[in-house]
């Protein structure tokens, strides 16, 4: 069991190093779950929306779920436009559609906010906690579900 954990941790570290190197090569920047402990510069806040804003009068009884991978790509792209080489996810709001008392199993609209950062020095030497979009879309343990109208759900936007 202990060797498996070490191997998994080593593989994760290797993948994180590849993520940052890929970002430097022009591919998607890593979206992080927490601020890195290594030196970095905060560049600003980035916010994106993805999916469909459904309302009580939406005609589609089965709206399409949000593609979290694409949403994370857009958040990373917004960070890159500010000169960042990573983004720390700070806020996530998911909207589910309810019709006749049945809630969609997946979010139909999300709003993601994060801090665009620039890692200094060798990013592969830095411990990064990269968020997997597929895994993140299924996190339920900390959901705070609020029953509300569409007007109130999107009011703060």
XYZ file of N, CA and C in Angstrom:
471
model
N 0.832 -1.186 0.000
C 0.000 0.000 0.000
C 0.875 1.246 0.000
N 1.941 1.239 0.813
C 2.796 2.411 0.915
C 3.517 2.682 -0.399
N 3.967 1.626 -1.077
C 4.671 1.827 -2.342
C 3.724 2.372 -3.410
N 2.456 1.962 -3.375
C 1.469 2.477 -4.318
C 1.283 3.968 -4.123
N 1.207 4.414 -2.891
C 1.030 5.836 -2.597
C 2.234 6.614 -3.096
N 3.429 6.099 -2.842
C 4.633 6.780 -3.310
C 4.642 6.857 -4.834
N 4.283 5.751 -5.469
C 4.272 5.713 -6.931
C 3.238 6.699 -7.468
N 2.053 6.752 -6.867
C 1.011 7.668 -7.308
C 1.454 9.105 -7.118
N 2.088 9.390 -5.986
C 2.560 10.746 -5.727
C 3.638 11.132 -6.734
N 4.527 10.200 -7.043
C 5.576 10.466 -8.022
C 4.965 10.722 -9.405
N 3.982 9.912 -9.772
C 3.321 10.094 -11.066
C 2.604 11.435 -11.108
N 1.958 11.821 -10.007
C 1.255 13.105 -9.943
C 2.242 14.257 -10.083
N 3.379 14.154 -9.401
C 4.392 15.211 -9.498
C 4.913 15.315 -10.932
N 5.129 14.179 -11.560
C 5.596 14.170 -12.940
C 4.564 14.836 -13.855
N 3.274 14.499 -13.654
C 2.206 15.071 -14.473
C 2.104 16.577 -14.246
N 2.284 17.023 -13.001
C 2.220 18.456 -12.709
C 3.347 19.185 -13.421
N 4.510 18.593 -13.422
C 5.629 19.195 -14.126
C 5.341 19.299 -15.616
N 4.715 18.268 -16.161
C 4.352 18.301 -17.578
C 3.299 19.362 -17.848
N 2.353 19.549 -16.904
C 1.296 20.553 -17.083
C 1.886 21.946 -17.224
N 2.813 22.295 -16.353
C 3.418 23.622 -16.399
C 4.280 23.751 -17.644
N 5.035 22.705 -17.980
C 5.868 22.751 -19.182
C 4.991 22.892 -20.422
N 3.862 22.195 -20.449
C 2.944 22.292 -21.589
C 2.386 23.697 -21.699
N 2.078 24.300 -20.561
C 1.551 25.660 -20.570
C 2.571 26.626 -21.155
N 3.835 26.382 -20.848
C 4.882 27.247 -21.384
C 5.052 27.025 -22.882
N 4.675 25.859 -23.366
C 4.784 25.546 -24.789
C 3.549 25.989 -25.564
N 2.601 26.669 -24.920
C 1.433 27.186 -25.604
C 0.169 26.366 -25.402
N 0.228 25.314 -24.619
C -0.970 24.517 -24.348
C -1.685 25.093 -23.131
N -2.762 24.423 -22.699
C -3.578 24.932 -21.601
C -2.777 25.088 -20.313
N -2.986 26.210 -19.647
C -2.354 26.464 -18.352
C -2.992 25.593 -17.283
N -2.252 25.248 -16.241
C -2.859 24.468 -15.164
C -3.818 25.323 -14.337
N -4.955 24.719 -13.980
C -5.917 25.335 -13.065
C -5.646 24.681 -11.718
N -5.323 25.494 -10.728
C -4.890 24.988 -9.422
C -6.005 25.078 -8.396
N -5.975 24.146 -7.448
C -6.959 24.103 -6.368
C -6.553 24.999 -5.197
N -5.274 25.322 -5.115
C -4.779 26.177 -4.030
C -3.547 26.937 -4.506
N -3.249 28.023 -3.822
C -2.073 28.821 -4.184
C -0.804 28.012 -3.950
N 0.141 28.086 -4.873
C 1.392 27.343 -4.686
C 2.244 27.971 -3.588
N 3.050 27.133 -2.941
C 3.929 27.606 -1.874
C 5.172 28.295 -2.433
N 5.494 28.047 -3.691
C 6.672 28.660 -4.289
C 6.378 30.109 -4.696
N 7.429 30.799 -5.064
C 7.300 32.212 -5.431
C 6.428 32.374 -6.677
N 5.490 33.299 -6.584
C 4.629 33.603 -7.718
C 4.127 35.034 -7.604
N 3.724 35.558 -8.724
C 3.221 36.927 -8.776
C 1.728 36.868 -9.101
N 0.918 37.604 -8.335
C -0.518 37.668 -8.601
C -0.771 38.754 -9.635
N -1.480 38.380 -10.692
C -1.684 39.298 -11.806
C -3.077 39.911 -11.848
N -4.044 39.265 -11.273
C -5.402 39.797 -11.304
C -6.440 38.695 -11.258
N -7.699 39.104 -11.279
C -8.827 38.186 -11.200
C -9.335 37.884 -12.606
N -9.654 36.624 -12.853
C -10.263 36.216 -14.115
C -11.574 35.504 -13.807
N -12.584 35.766 -14.629
C -13.909 35.178 -14.438
C -14.477 34.771 -15.793
N -15.078 33.596 -15.837
C -15.736 33.149 -17.068
C -17.082 32.524 -16.710
N -17.945 32.444 -17.699
C -19.207 31.719 -17.583
C -19.258 30.696 -18.700
N -19.892 29.571 -18.433
C -20.041 28.531 -19.454
C -21.402 27.868 -19.286
N -21.948 27.416 -20.382
C -23.239 26.735 -20.345
C -24.374 27.670 -20.707
N -25.590 27.220 -20.418
C -26.789 27.973 -20.754
C -27.480 28.485 -19.501
N -27.788 29.775 -19.526
C -28.563 30.360 -18.427
C -30.029 29.988 -18.655
N -30.498 29.020 -17.915
C -31.888 28.598 -18.070
C -32.788 29.425 -17.155
N -34.039 29.587 -17.567
C -35.020 30.322 -16.765
C -36.276 29.472 -16.630
N -37.231 29.997 -15.894
C -38.495 29.285 -15.701
C -39.260 29.108 -17.016
N -38.989 29.942 -18.008
C -39.695 29.846 -19.280
C -38.868 29.134 -20.351
N -37.737 28.547 -19.971
C -36.929 27.794 -20.937
C -37.760 26.658 -21.507
N -37.685 26.519 -22.797
C -38.507 25.516 -23.474
C -37.870 24.128 -23.479
N -36.564 24.073 -23.387
C -35.867 22.793 -23.452
C -36.026 22.041 -22.132
N -36.701 20.896 -22.130
C -36.877 20.150 -20.875
C -35.600 19.449 -20.417
N -34.623 19.325 -21.315
C -33.353 18.658 -20.994
C -32.181 19.505 -21.466
N -31.882 20.596 -20.759
C -30.763 21.435 -21.207
C -29.433 20.691 -21.122
N -28.524 21.058 -22.003
C -27.210 20.413 -22.067
C -26.396 20.726 -20.823
N -25.674 19.730 -20.310
C -24.798 19.990 -19.164
C -23.563 20.774 -19.587
N -22.948 21.436 -18.638
C -21.729 22.201 -18.879
C -20.571 21.233 -19.106
N -19.691 21.596 -20.002
C -18.463 20.847 -20.220
C -17.386 21.530 -19.381
N -17.049 20.936 -18.235
C -16.085 21.543 -17.321
C -14.699 21.668 -17.937
N -14.304 20.730 -18.781
C -12.977 20.820 -19.414
C -12.892 22.092 -20.262
N -13.934 22.373 -21.029
C -13.942 23.599 -21.850
C -13.989 24.841 -20.966
N -14.762 24.779 -19.876
C -14.836 25.918 -18.962
C -13.464 26.195 -18.338
N -12.753 25.139 -17.935
C -11.415 25.314 -17.368
C -10.456 25.859 -18.423
N -10.601 25.398 -19.676
C -9.768 25.923 -20.764
C -9.974 27.427 -20.917
N -11.220 27.859 -20.858
C -11.526 29.286 -21.006
C -10.970 30.091 -19.833
N -11.035 29.537 -18.609
C -10.474 30.216 -17.441
C -8.959 30.342 -17.586
N -8.317 29.266 -18.028
C -6.864 29.279 -18.241
C -6.488 30.270 -19.336
N -7.285 30.335 -20.393
C -7.030 31.276 -21.486
C -7.128 32.722 -20.992
N -8.109 32.987 -20.131
C -8.247 34.335 -19.563
C -7.026 34.692 -18.718
N -6.481 33.723 -17.986
C -5.279 33.961 -17.179
C -4.074 34.211 -18.082
N -3.981 33.465 -19.176
C -2.862 33.635 -20.114
C -2.895 35.029 -20.749
N -4.092 35.546 -21.001
C -4.215 36.879 -21.582
C -3.696 37.960 -20.643
N -3.666 37.659 -19.344
C -3.113 38.605 -18.372
C -1.630 38.347 -18.124
N -1.046 37.396 -18.844
C 0.372 37.098 -18.686
C 0.657 35.994 -17.692
N -0.365 35.282 -17.249
C -0.185 34.215 -16.274
C 0.275 32.919 -16.897
N 0.870 32.071 -16.065
C 1.215 30.732 -16.516
C 0.516 29.676 -15.665
N -0.465 30.135 -14.846
C -1.333 29.254 -14.059
C -2.496 30.101 -13.543
N -3.532 29.427 -13.083
C -4.678 30.136 -12.485
C -5.122 29.343 -11.262
N -5.388 30.060 -10.160
C -5.850 29.436 -8.924
C -7.363 29.621 -8.849
N -8.102 28.525 -8.847
C -9.555 28.578 -8.799
C -9.997 29.078 -7.429
N -10.762 30.155 -7.405
C -11.189 30.766 -6.148
C -12.691 30.655 -5.898
N -13.475 30.661 -6.968
C -14.924 30.632 -6.786
C -15.572 29.812 -7.894
N -16.580 29.062 -7.502
C -17.293 28.195 -8.439
C -18.771 28.253 -8.079
N -19.577 28.650 -9.051
C -21.027 28.614 -8.846
C -21.624 27.796 -9.971
N -22.357 26.760 -9.612
C -23.006 25.899 -10.592
C -24.511 26.076 -10.474
N -25.170 26.139 -11.629
C -26.626 26.259 -11.655
C -27.191 24.982 -12.262
N -28.153 24.424 -11.549
C -28.838 23.215 -12.008
C -30.244 23.606 -12.428
N -30.835 22.841 -13.308
C -32.168 23.123 -13.814
C -33.153 22.170 -13.151
N -34.244 22.711 -12.638
C -35.261 21.886 -11.990
C -36.588 22.079 -12.706
N -37.160 20.994 -13.146
C -38.494 21.031 -13.752
C -39.304 19.904 -13.123
N -40.487 20.226 -12.671
C -41.385 19.246 -12.033
C -40.710 18.546 -10.859
N -39.914 19.284 -10.112
C -39.273 18.738 -8.919
C -38.052 17.881 -9.174
N -37.652 17.716 -10.437
C -36.473 16.901 -10.753
C -35.334 17.803 -11.179
N -34.217 17.691 -10.460
C -33.029 18.488 -10.760
C -32.135 17.741 -11.731
N -31.519 18.480 -12.652
C -30.576 17.853 -13.569
C -29.402 17.297 -12.761
N -28.862 16.146 -13.152
C -27.744 15.563 -12.404
C -26.447 16.354 -12.573
N -26.362 17.129 -13.648
C -25.156 17.911 -13.906
C -25.517 19.378 -14.074
N -24.576 20.247 -13.746
C -24.801 21.682 -13.877
C -25.044 22.055 -15.334
N -25.953 23.023 -15.552
C -26.215 23.505 -16.906
C -25.533 24.852 -17.155
N -25.063 25.496 -16.087
C -24.369 26.785 -16.198
C -23.383 26.893 -15.039
N -22.179 27.378 -15.312
C -21.215 27.610 -14.242
C -20.580 28.980 -14.414
N -20.168 29.513 -13.281
C -19.384 30.749 -13.240
C -18.136 30.419 -12.434
N -16.971 30.565 -13.057
C -15.700 30.276 -12.408
C -14.890 31.556 -12.287
N -14.304 31.761 -11.124
C -13.409 32.896 -10.914
C -12.112 32.371 -10.327
N -11.036 33.040 -10.688
C -9.747 32.622 -10.168
C -8.743 33.748 -10.209
N -7.583 33.472 -9.663
C -6.487 34.433 -9.652
C -5.463 34.013 -10.694
N -5.226 34.885 -11.661
C -4.172 34.638 -12.643
C -2.844 34.866 -11.936
N -1.932 33.897 -12.046
C -0.629 34.026 -11.392
C 0.482 33.709 -12.382
N 1.652 34.185 -12.044
C 2.857 33.873 -12.823
C 3.834 33.210 -11.868
N 4.098 31.913 -12.094
C 5.058 31.178 -11.281
C 6.449 31.645 -11.644
N 7.265 31.905 -10.638
C 8.624 32.390 -10.860
C 9.610 31.238 -10.714
N 10.729 31.359 -11.374
C 11.755 30.313 -11.301
C 11.336 29.088 -12.083
N 11.785 27.923 -11.620
C 11.483 26.655 -12.280
C 10.155 26.117 -11.757
N 9.076 26.186 -12.557
C 7.766 25.736 -12.085
C 7.714 24.245 -11.781
N 8.584 23.445 -12.402
C 8.559 22.005 -12.146
C 9.067 21.675 -10.749
N 9.776 22.613 -10.113
C 10.264 22.398 -8.748
C 9.214 22.781 -7.712
N 8.091 23.291 -8.161
C 7.031 23.772 -7.277
C 5.934 22.717 -7.133
N 5.459 22.515 -5.906
C 4.353 21.585 -5.665
C 3.049 22.272 -6.039
N 2.361 21.731 -7.051
C 1.112 22.305 -7.527
C -0.025 21.309 -7.341
N -1.186 21.798 -6.921
C -2.375 20.961 -6.789
C -3.288 21.318 -7.964
N -3.142 20.548 -9.045
C -3.897 20.799 -10.272
C -5.280 20.174 -10.158
N -6.285 20.913 -10.617
C -7.671 20.448 -10.566
C -7.990 19.692 -11.853
N -8.552 18.508 -11.711
C -9.023 17.732 -12.855
C -10.470 18.156 -13.126
N -10.773 18.700 -14.314
C -12.126 19.190 -14.586
C -13.209 18.125 -14.436
N -12.943 16.900 -14.877
C -13.957 15.833 -14.763
C -14.248 15.517 -13.309
N -13.181 15.420 -12.528
C -13.339 15.130 -11.109
C -14.049 16.287 -10.401
N -13.676 17.499 -10.753
C -14.244 18.680 -10.122
C -15.747 18.789 -10.388
N -16.187 18.397 -11.572
C -17.605 18.498 -11.919
C -18.466 17.564 -11.078
N -17.850 16.569 -10.454
C -18.600 15.612 -9.641
C -18.470 15.835 -8.141
N -17.772 16.875 -7.735
C -17.651 17.165 -6.299
C -19.018 17.550 -5.750
N -19.448 16.865 -4.717
C -20.765 17.135 -4.145
C -20.722 17.366 -2.633
N -19.625 16.971 -2.002
C -19.587 17.012 -0.537
C -19.703 18.419 0.041
N -19.323 19.426 -0.698
C -19.378 20.790 -0.164
C -20.432 21.646 -0.858
N -21.300 21.012 -1.659
C -22.345 21.781 -2.338
C -23.284 22.419 -1.336
N -23.552 23.671 -1.565
C -24.564 24.375 -0.778
C -25.706 24.657 -1.750
N -26.721 23.811 -1.730
C -27.816 23.922 -2.681
C -28.851 24.904 -2.155
N -29.209 25.845 -3.018
C -30.196 26.860 -2.677
C -31.297 26.822 -3.729
N -32.531 26.657 -3.290
C -33.667 26.700 -4.207
C -34.006 28.165 -4.442
N -34.020 28.598 -5.690
C -34.269 30.003 -5.987
C -34.818 30.141 -7.404
N -35.175 31.339 -7.772
C -35.629 31.609 -9.134
C -34.423 31.941 -10.002
N -34.607 31.913 -11.306
C -33.501 32.234 -12.206
C -33.083 33.689 -12.053
N -34.037 34.586 -11.800
C -33.703 36.003 -11.615
C -32.731 36.177 -10.441
N -33.014 35.515 -9.341
C -32.164 35.634 -8.161
C -30.839 34.887 -8.347
N -30.870 33.770 -9.062
C -29.654 32.983 -9.265
C -28.604 33.754 -10.024
N -29.031 34.569 -10.993
C -28.086 35.311 -11.825
C -27.998 36.784 -11.443
N -28.614 37.166 -10.336
C -28.683 38.565 -9.920
C -27.312 39.195 -9.692
N -26.386 38.463 -9.111
C -25.070 39.028 -8.778
C -24.186 39.203 -10.004
N -24.603 38.670 -11.145
C -23.787 38.783 -12.360
C -24.029 40.133 -12.940
